[in-house]
Coordinates of C-alpha atoms in Angstrom, one line a residue:
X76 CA -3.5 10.1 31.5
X77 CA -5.0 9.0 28.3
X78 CA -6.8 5.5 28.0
X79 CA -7.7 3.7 24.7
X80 CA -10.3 1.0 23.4
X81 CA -12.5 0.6 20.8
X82 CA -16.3 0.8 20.6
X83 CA -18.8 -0.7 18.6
X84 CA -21.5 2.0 17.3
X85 CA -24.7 1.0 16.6
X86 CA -25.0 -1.0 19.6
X87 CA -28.6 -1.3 19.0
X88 CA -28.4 -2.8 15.4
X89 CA -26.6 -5.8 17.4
X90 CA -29.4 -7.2 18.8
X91 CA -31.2 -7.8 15.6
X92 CA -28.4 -10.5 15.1
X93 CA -30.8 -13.5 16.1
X94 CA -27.0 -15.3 16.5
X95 CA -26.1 -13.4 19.8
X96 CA -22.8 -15.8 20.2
X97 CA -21.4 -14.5 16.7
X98 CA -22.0 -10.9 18.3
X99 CA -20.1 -11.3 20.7
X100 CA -17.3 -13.3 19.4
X101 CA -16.9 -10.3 16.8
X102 CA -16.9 -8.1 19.6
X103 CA -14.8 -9.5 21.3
X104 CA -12.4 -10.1 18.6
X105 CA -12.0 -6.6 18.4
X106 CA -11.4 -5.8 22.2
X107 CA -9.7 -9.0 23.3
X108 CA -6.0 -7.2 21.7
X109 CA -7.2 -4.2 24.3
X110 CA -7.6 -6.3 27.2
X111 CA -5.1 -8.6 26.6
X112 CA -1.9 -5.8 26.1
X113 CA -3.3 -3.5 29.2
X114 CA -3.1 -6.2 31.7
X115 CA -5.2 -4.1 34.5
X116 CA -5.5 -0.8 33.0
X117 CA -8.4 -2.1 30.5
X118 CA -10.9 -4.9 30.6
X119 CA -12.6 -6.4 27.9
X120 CA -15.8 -4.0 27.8
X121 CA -19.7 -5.0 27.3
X122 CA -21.5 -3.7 24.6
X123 CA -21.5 0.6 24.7
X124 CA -25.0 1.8 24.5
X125 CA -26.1 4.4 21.7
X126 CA -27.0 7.1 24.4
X127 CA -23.8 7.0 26.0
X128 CA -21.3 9.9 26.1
X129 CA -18.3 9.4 23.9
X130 CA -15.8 10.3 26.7
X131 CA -17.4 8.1 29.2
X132 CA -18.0 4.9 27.0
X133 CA -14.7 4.7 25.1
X134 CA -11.6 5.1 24.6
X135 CA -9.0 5.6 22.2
X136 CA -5.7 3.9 20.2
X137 CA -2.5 5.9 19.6
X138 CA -2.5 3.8 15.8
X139 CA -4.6 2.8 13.6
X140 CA -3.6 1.4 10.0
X141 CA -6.0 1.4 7.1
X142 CA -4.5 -1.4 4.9
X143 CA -2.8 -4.8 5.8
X144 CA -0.7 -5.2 2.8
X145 CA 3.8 -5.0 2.8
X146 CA 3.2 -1.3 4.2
X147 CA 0.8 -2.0 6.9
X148 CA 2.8 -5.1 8.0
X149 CA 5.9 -3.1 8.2
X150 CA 4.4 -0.3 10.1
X151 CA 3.3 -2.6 12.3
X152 CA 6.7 -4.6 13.2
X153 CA 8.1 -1.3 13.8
X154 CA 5.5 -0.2 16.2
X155 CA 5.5 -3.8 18.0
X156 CA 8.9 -2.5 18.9
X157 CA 11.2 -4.4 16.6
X158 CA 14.4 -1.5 16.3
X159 CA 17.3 -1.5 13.3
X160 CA 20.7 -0.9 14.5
X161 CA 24.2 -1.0 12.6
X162 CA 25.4 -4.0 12.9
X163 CA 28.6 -4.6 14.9
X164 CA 30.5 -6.4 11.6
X165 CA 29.0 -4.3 9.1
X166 CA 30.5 -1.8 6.4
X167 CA 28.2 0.0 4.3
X168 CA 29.9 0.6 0.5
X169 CA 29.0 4.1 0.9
X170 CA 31.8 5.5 3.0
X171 CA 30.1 9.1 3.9
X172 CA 26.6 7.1 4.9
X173 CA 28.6 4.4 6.5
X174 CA 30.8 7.8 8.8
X175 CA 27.2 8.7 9.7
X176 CA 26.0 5.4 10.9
X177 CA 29.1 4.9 13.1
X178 CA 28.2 8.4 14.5
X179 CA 25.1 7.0 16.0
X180 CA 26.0 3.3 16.3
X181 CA 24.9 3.0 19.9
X182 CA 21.3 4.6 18.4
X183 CA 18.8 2.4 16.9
X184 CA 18.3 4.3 13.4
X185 CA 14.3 5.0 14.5
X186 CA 16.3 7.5 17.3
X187 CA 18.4 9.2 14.7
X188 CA 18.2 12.3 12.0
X189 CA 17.0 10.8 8.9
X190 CA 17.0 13.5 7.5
X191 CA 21.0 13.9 8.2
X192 CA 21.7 10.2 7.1
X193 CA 19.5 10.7 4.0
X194 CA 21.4 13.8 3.0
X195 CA 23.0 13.4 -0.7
X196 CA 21.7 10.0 -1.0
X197 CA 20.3 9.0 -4.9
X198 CA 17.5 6.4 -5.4
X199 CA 14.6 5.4 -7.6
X200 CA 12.4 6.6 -5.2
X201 CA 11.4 10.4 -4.7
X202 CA 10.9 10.0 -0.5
X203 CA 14.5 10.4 0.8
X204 CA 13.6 8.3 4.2
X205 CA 12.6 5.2 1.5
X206 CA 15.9 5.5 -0.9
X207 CA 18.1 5.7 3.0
X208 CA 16.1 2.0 4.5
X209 CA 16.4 0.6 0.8
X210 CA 19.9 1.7 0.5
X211 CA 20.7 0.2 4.8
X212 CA 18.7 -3.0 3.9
X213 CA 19.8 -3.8 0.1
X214 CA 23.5 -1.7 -0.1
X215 CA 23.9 -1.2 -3.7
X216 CA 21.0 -3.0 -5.0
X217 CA 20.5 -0.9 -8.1
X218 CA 23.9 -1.9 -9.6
X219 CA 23.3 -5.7 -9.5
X220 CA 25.1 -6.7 -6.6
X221 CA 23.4 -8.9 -3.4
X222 CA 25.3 -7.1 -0.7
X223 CA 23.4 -8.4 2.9
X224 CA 21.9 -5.8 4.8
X225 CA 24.5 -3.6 7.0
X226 CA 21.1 -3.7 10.0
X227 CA 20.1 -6.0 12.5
X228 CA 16.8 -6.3 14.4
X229 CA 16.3 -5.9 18.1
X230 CA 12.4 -6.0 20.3
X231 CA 12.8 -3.4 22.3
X232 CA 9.3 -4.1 24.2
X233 CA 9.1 -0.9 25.9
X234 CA 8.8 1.0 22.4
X235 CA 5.6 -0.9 21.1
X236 CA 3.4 1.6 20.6
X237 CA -0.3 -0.2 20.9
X238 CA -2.2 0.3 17.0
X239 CA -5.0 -2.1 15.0
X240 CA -4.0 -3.1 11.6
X241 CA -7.3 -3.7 9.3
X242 CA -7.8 -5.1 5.9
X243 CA -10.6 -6.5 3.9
X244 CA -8.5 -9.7 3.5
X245 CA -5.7 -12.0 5.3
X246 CA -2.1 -10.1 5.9
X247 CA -0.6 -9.2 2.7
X248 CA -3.3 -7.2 0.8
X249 CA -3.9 -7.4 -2.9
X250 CA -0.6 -10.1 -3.2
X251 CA -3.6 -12.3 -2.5
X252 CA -5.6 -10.9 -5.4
X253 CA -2.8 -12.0 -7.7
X254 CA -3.0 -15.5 -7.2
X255 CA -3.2 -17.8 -9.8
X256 CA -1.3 -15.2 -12.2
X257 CA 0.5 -17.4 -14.7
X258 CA 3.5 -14.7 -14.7
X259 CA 6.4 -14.8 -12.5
X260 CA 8.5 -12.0 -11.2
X261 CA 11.8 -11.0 -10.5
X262 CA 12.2 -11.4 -7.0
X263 CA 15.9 -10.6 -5.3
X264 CA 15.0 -9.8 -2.3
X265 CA 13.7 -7.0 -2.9
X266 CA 9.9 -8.2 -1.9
X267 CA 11.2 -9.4 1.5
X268 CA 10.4 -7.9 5.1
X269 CA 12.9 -6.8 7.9
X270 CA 13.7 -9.7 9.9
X271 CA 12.7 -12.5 7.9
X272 CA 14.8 -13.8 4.2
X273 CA 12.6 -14.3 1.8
X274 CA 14.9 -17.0 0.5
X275 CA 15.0 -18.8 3.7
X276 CA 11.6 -19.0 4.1
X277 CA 10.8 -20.3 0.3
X278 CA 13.5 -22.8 0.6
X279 CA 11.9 -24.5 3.4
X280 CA 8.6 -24.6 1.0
X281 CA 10.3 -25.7 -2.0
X282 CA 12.8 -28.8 -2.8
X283 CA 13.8 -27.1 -5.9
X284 CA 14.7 -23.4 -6.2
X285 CA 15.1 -22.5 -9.9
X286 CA 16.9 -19.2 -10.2
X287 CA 15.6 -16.3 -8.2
X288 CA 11.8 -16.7 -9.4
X289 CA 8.9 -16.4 -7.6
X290 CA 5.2 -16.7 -8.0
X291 CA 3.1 -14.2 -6.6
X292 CA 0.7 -16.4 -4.7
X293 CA 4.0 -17.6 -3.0
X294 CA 4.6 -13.7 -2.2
X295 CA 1.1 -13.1 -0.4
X296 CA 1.9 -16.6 1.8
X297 CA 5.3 -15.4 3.0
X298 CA 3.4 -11.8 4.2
X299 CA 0.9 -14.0 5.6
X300 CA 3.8 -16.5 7.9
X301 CA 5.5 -12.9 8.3
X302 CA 2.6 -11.6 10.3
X303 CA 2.2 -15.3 12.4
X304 CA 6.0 -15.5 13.0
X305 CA 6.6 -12.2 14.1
X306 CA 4.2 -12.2 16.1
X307 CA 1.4 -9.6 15.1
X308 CA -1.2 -11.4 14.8
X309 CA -3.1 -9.6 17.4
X310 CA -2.9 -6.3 15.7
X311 CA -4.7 -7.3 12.5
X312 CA -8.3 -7.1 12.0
X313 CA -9.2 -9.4 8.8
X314 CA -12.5 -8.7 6.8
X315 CA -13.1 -5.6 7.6
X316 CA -14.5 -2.9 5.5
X317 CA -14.2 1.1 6.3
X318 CA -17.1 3.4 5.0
X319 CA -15.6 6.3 6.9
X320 CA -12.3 8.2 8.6
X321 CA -13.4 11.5 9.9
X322 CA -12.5 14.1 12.7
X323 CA -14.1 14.9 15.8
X324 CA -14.6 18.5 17.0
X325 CA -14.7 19.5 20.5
X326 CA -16.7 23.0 21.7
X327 CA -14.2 25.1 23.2
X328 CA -15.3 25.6 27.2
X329 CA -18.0 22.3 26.3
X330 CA -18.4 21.1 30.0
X331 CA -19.9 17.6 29.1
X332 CA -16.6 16.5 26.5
X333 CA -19.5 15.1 24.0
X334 CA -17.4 15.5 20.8
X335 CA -19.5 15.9 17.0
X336 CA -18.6 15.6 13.5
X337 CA -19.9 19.1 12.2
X338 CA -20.1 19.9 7.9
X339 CA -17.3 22.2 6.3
X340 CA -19.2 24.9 6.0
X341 CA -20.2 24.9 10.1
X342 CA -16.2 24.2 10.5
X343 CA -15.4 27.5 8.8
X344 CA -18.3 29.8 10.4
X345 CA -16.9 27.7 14.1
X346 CA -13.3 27.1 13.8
X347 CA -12.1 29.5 16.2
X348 CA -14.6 28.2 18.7
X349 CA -13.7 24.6 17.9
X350 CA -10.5 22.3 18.5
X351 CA -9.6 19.3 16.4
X352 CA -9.4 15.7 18.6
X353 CA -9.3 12.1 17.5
X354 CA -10.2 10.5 14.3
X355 CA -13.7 8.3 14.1
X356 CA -12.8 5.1 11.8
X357 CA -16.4 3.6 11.1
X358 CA -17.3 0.3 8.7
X359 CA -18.3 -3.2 9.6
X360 CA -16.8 -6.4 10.0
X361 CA -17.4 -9.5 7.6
X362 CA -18.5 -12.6 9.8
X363 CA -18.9 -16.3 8.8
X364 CA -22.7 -16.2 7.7
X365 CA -22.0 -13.2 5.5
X366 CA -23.6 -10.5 7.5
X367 CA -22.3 -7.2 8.7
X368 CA -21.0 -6.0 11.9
X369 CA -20.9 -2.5 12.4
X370 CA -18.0 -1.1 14.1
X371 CA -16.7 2.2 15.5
X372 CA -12.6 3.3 16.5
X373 CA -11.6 6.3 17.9
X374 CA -8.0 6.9 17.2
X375 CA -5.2 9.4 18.0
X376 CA -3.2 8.9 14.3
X377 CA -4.5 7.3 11.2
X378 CA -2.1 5.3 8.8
X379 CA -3.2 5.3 5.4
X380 CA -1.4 1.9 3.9
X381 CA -4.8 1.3 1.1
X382 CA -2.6 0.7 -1.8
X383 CA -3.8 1.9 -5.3
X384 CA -4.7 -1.4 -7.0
X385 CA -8.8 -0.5 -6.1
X386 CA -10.0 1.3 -9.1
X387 CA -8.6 0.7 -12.4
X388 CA -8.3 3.9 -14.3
X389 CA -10.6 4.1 -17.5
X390 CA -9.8 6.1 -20.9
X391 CA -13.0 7.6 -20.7
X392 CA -13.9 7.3 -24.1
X393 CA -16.7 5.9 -26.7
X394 CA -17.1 1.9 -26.2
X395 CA -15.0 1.3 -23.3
X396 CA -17.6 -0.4 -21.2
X397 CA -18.4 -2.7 -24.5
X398 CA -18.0 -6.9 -22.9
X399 CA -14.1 -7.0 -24.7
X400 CA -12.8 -4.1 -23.5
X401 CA -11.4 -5.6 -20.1
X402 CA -9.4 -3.1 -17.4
X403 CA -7.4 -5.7 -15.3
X404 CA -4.6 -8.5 -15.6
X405 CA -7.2 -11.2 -13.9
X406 CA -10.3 -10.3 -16.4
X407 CA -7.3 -11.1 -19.4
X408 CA -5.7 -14.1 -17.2
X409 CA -9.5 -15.6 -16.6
X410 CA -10.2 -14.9 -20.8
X411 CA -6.6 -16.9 -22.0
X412 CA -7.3 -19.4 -19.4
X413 CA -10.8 -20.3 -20.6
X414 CA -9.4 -20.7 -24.1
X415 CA -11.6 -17.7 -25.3
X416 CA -8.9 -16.1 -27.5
X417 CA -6.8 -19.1 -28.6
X418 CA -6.7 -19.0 -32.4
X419 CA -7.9 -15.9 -32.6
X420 CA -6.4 -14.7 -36.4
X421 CA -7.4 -10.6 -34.9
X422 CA -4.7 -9.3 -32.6
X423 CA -5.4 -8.0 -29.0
X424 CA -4.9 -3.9 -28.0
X425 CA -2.8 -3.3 -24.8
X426 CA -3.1 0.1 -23.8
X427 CA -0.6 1.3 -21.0
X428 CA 3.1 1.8 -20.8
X429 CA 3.7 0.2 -17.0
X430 CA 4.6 -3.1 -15.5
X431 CA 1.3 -4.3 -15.4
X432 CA 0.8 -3.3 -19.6
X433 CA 4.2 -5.3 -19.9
X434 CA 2.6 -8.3 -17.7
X435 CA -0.2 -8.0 -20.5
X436 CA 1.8 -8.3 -23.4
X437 CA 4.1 -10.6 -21.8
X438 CA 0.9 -13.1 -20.9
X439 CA -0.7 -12.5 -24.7
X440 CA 2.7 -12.9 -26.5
X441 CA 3.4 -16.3 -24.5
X442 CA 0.4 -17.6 -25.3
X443 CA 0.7 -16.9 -28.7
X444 CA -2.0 -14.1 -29.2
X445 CA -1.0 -11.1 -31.5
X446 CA 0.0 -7.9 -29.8
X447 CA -1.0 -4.4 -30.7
X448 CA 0.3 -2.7 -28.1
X449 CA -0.8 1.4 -27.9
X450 CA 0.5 4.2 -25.3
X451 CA 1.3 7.9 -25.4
X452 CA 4.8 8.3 -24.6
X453 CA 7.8 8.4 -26.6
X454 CA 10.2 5.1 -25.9
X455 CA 12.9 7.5 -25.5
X456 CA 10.7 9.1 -22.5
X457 CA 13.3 8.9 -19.4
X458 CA 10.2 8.9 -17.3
X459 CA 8.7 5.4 -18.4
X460 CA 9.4 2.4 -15.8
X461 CA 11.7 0.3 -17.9
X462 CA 14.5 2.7 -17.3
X463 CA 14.5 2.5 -13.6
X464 CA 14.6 -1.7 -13.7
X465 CA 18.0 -3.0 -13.8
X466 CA 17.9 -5.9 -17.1
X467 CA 19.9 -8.1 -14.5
X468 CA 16.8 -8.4 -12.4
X469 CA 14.1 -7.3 -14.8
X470 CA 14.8 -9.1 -18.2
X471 CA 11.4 -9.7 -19.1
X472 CA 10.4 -6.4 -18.7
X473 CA 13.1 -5.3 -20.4
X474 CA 12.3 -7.7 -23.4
X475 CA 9.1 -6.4 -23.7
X476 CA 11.1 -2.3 -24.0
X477 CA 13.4 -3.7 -26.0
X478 CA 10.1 -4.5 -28.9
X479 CA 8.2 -1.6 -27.9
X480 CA 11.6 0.2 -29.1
X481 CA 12.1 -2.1 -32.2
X482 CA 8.8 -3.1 -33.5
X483 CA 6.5 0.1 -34.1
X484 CA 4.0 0.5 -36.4
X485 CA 4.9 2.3 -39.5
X486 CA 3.0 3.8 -42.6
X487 CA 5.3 1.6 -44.9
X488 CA 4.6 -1.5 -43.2
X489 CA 1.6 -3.8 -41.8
X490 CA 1.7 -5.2 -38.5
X491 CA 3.7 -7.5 -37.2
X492 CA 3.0 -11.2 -36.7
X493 CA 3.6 -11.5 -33.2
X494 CA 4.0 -7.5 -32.0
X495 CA 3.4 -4.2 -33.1
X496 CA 4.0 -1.0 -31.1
X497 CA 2.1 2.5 -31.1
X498 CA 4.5 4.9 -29.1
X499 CA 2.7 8.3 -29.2
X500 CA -0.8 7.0 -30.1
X501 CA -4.2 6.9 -28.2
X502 CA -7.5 5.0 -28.4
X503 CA -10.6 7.3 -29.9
X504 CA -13.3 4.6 -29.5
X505 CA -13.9 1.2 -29.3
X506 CA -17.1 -0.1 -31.5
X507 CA -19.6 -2.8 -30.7
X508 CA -18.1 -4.4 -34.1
X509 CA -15.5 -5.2 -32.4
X510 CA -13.4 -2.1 -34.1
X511 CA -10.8 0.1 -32.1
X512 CA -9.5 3.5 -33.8
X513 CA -6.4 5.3 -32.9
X514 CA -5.0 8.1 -33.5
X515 CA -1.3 9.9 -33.8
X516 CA 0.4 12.7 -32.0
X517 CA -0.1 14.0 -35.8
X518 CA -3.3 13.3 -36.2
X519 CA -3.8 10.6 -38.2
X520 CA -6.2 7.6 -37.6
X521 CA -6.2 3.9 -38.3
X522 CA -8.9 1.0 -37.3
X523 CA -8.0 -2.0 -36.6
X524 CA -10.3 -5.4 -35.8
X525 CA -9.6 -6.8 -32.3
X526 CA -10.1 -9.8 -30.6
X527 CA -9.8 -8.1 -27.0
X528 CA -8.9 -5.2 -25.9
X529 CA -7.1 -4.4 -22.6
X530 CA -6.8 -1.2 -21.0
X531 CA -4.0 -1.1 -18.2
X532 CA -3.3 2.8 -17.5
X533 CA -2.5 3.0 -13.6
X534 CA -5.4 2.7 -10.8
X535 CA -7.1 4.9 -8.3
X536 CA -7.1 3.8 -4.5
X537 CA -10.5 3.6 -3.1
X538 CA -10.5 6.5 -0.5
X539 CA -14.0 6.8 -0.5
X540 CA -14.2 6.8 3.3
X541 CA -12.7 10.0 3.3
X542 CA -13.8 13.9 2.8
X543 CA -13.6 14.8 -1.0
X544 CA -12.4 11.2 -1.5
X545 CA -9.0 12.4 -0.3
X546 CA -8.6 14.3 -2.8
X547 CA -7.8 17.2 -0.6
X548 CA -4.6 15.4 0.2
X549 CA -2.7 15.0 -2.9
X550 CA -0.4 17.8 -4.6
X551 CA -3.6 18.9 -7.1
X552 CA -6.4 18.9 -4.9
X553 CA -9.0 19.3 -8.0
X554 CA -7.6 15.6 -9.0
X555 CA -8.4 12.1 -7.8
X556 CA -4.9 10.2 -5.5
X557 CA -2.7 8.5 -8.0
X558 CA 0.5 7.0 -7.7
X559 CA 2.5 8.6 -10.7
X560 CA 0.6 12.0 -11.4
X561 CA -0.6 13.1 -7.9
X562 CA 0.7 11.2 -4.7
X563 CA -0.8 12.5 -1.4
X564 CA 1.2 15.1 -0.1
X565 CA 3.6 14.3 2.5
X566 CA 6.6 15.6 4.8
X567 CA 9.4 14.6 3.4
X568 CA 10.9 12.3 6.9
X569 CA 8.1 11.7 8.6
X570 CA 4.9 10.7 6.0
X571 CA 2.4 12.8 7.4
X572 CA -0.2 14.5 5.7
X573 CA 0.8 18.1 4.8
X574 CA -2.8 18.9 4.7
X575 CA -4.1 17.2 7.4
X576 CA -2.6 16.5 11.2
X577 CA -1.9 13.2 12.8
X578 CA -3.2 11.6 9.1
X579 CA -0.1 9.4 8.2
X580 CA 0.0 7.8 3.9
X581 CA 2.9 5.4 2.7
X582 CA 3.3 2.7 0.0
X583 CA 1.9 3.8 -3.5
X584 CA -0.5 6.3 -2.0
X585 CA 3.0 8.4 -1.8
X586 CA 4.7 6.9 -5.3
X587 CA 6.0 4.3 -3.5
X588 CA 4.7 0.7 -5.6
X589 CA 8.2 -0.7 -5.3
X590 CA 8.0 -3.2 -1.8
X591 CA 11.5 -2.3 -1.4
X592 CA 10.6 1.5 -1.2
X593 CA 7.9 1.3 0.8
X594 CA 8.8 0.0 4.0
X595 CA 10.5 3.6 4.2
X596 CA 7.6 4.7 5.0
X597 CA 7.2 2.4 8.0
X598 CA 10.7 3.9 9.8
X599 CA 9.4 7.2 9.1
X600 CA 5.9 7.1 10.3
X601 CA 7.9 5.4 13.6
X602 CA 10.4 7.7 14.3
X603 CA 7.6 10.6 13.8
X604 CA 5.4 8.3 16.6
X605 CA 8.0 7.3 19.0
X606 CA 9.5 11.3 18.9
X607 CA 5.9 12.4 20.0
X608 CA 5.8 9.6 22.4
X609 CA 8.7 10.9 23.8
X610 CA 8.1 14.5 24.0
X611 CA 4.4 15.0 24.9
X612 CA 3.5 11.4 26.5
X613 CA 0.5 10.5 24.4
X614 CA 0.7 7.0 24.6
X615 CA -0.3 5.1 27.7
X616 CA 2.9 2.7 28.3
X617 CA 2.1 -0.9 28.4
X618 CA 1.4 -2.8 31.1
X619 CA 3.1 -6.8 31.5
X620 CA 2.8 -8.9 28.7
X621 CA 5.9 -10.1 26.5
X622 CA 6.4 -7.1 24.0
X623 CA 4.6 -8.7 21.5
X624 CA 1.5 -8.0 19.8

């Protein structure tokens, strides 16, 4: 039967640590979940030593989950054992879906064909397994109405499957990185997590609820009670930093079990002579004093939950690294709210045609800043984001489509006072005078003095602890992981990896951004974990303890 743990590599850099108790209690912190949720199958372990055998020093976890933001917490509910069933009362508006359900109503919808229920169901989401949750959980959402979810939540303790969460920060990812923003957003439920109203939570925060606004500080503190409340605490690993996610290979006929990492080129000389095993998740832990503890996991699946918000995309052009060129919403926030552009009589660029580009004009034009707003796509483009917001919900977004629409730039005329719009233009260069020049579809140039110039094109996620940077993953290998242009490449119902075995990706990484879309990716990952469970007994089954971890 297999067993699992962790083990901390680089035993002998510990006892450089002159603080012995810190090492440890960092230690510890990372083997106290084992011991705790094995009762007597695992103890909490002493430190491994360098020289020992991998086989015989550790061992390893069915899960673990790279990323501790919405996706990563959702993943991690479901595996905890928390199950969605149709509930008794319910009626879904979709009568052929709601036939479906009542097919299976004694099934928890993790033991049923997704596929089948997702079947002729239409979304803004291309992952039919997120557009069937988002359409179970908000019925109807992308007409307006507020129809309460048709599921209800059961802990079903003998489904948790055991898994370690880890994030460089507290629950809730990079929610936390947006505090302070001075824009709200549109909210309705949408941003929520199974089991727990957004609403009902907020309310008991706030006397006075105006409309259905929230901040998103207030977003990354309801991800942080949702981990505490439900329960998970002990499956998330704060502070911690990964520098690497790689195979082991196993000699065919090895009698000793001693597993290596071996290069690509060895792997294609030796494949037939080798067999693919666990996955090796290496970084270090961020303690108190500021120093690093290495740390090494061996895991049976990794769940790739990063996000996409690590890397902000540059143009890649002359000047862009000049001090006003900024590539982020805080580096503009942090310039407005030092005053550094009040007054200014020169407008500011905005390059991008997304949410967070909208955010920017949105933050400039409040603050009465002038607006040249630039991007390559025609406003009639079916593919830009302001056509898949409904204005009920989205009306400042919508505001800002509405003057990208009405208030372009044209030969005949000047700019505009407050906005201008360049559909079908892009930047050539910025110059240290403080000079931008762009160019048309047709060819023709114009300069323009700035004040500041943002560039807010989409993001890379920082996959750097993987081969190739993960590139290998996506639909164009040859390309860097984006959200929009090249997702990682998934099965369709069950999120993992085409290109790579027991390697799981949700959230953006697979064009999911929307929080609503991605906790798809949580039921599918589950139903893919709990089927294998099933089928092939992987997973040790847990011993005592009260189902929660």
């Amino acid at each position: 039967m297999p067993v699992w743990c962790c083990r901390c590599s680089l035993a002998g850099h510990f006892r450089n640590y002159s603080d012995t108790e810190t090492e440890g209690e960092i230690f510890n912190s990372l083997v106290q979940y084992f011991g705790d949720n094995l009762g007597q199958k695992v103890k909490a372990m002493p430190l491994v030593e360098e020289t020992s055998l991998l086989e015989d020093s550790s061992v390893t976890l069915p899960v673990v989950v790279i990323g501790n933001g919405p996706s990563g917490i959702c993943l991690s509910y479901m595996l905890s054992g928390y199950r969605p069933y149709l509930s008794s009362e319910a009626i879904h508006p979709n009568a052929i879906l709601h036939s479906k359900l009542e097919e299976g109503r004694h099934l928890s919808i993790v033991d049923q064909d997704l596929e089948y229920l997702s079947e002729g169901l239409e979304g803004r989401s291309s992952n039919p397994v997120a557009v069937l949750f988002d359409t179970l959980l908000h019925p109807d959402a992308d007409f307006g109405y507020d129809y309460p979810s048709v599921l209800h939540w059961k802990l079903e303790q003998h489904h948790y499957i055991p898994h370690l969460v880890l994030g460089k920060g507290p629950p809730g990812g990079a929610w936390h990185n947006m505090e302070g923003s001075m824009l709200t957003i549109s909210f309705g439920n949408w941003m929520e997590l199974p089991g727990l109203k957004f609403k009902d939570w907020v309310s008991s925060k706030r006397r006075n609820l105006k409309g259905d606004r929230v901040m998103p500080e207030e977003i990354a503190r309801y991800y942080k009670h949702y981990v505490k409340v439900m329960g998970l605490q002990k499956n998330f690993r704060e502070n911690t930093y990964i520098t690497s996610v790689s195979r082991l290979y196993r000699d065919q006929g090895e009698g000793d079990g001693q597993d290596r990492n071996i290069s690509t080129q060895h792997l294609q000389i030796e494949k037939s002579k080798l067999i693919k095993r666990n996955w090796e998740i290496r970084g270090y832990q961020r303690v108190a004093d500021g120093s690093h503890v290495p740390f090494c996991l061996f895991a049976e699946n990794v769940a790739l939950a990063t996000g996409t918000l690590d890397s902000p995309a540059h143009l890649e052009i002359e000047g862009e690294d000049l001090p006003f060129v900024f590539h982020s919403m805080p580096e503009f926030g942090a310039a407005i709210g030092k005053g550094k552009l009040r007054g200014k009589a020169d407008p500011v660029l905005i390059v991008g045609s997304g949410l967070t580009a909208a955010d920017a004009v949105l933050c400039a034009y409040n603050n009465n800043i002038p607006v040249i707003h630039v991007f390559r796509r025609r406003v009639t483009d079916p593919s830009l984001i302001f056509k898949q917001l409904p204005k009920k919900l989205y009306p400042e977004y919508h505001k800002v489509y509405h003057m990208m629409c009405t208030q372009s730039y044209s030969v005949d005329s000047t700019l505009l006072s407050a906005y201008t719009s360049f559909p079908e233009h892009h930047v050539l260069s910025f110059k240290p005078d403080m000079k931008c020049i762009l160019q048309s579809i047709s060819g023709l140039k114009k300069i323009f003095k700035l004040s500041a110039a943002v560039v807010l094109i989409g993001s890379h996620p920082n996959l750097s602890f993987l081969k190739e940077q993960g590139c290998y993953l996506g639909h164009n290998s040859s390309q860097p992981i984006t959200c929009k242009t090249n997702p990682v490449e998934i099965d369709a119902y069950t999120y993992e990896c085409v290109k790579e075995a027991n390697l799981f990706a949700l959230g953006p990484l697979v064009g999911d951004n929307f929080v609503r879309f991605l906790k798809g990716g949580a039921l599918g990952v589950t139903r893919c974990l709990a089927t294998r469970q099933k089928k092939k007994h992987l997973f040790v089954e847990r011993g005592g303890g009260d189902g929660i971890a």
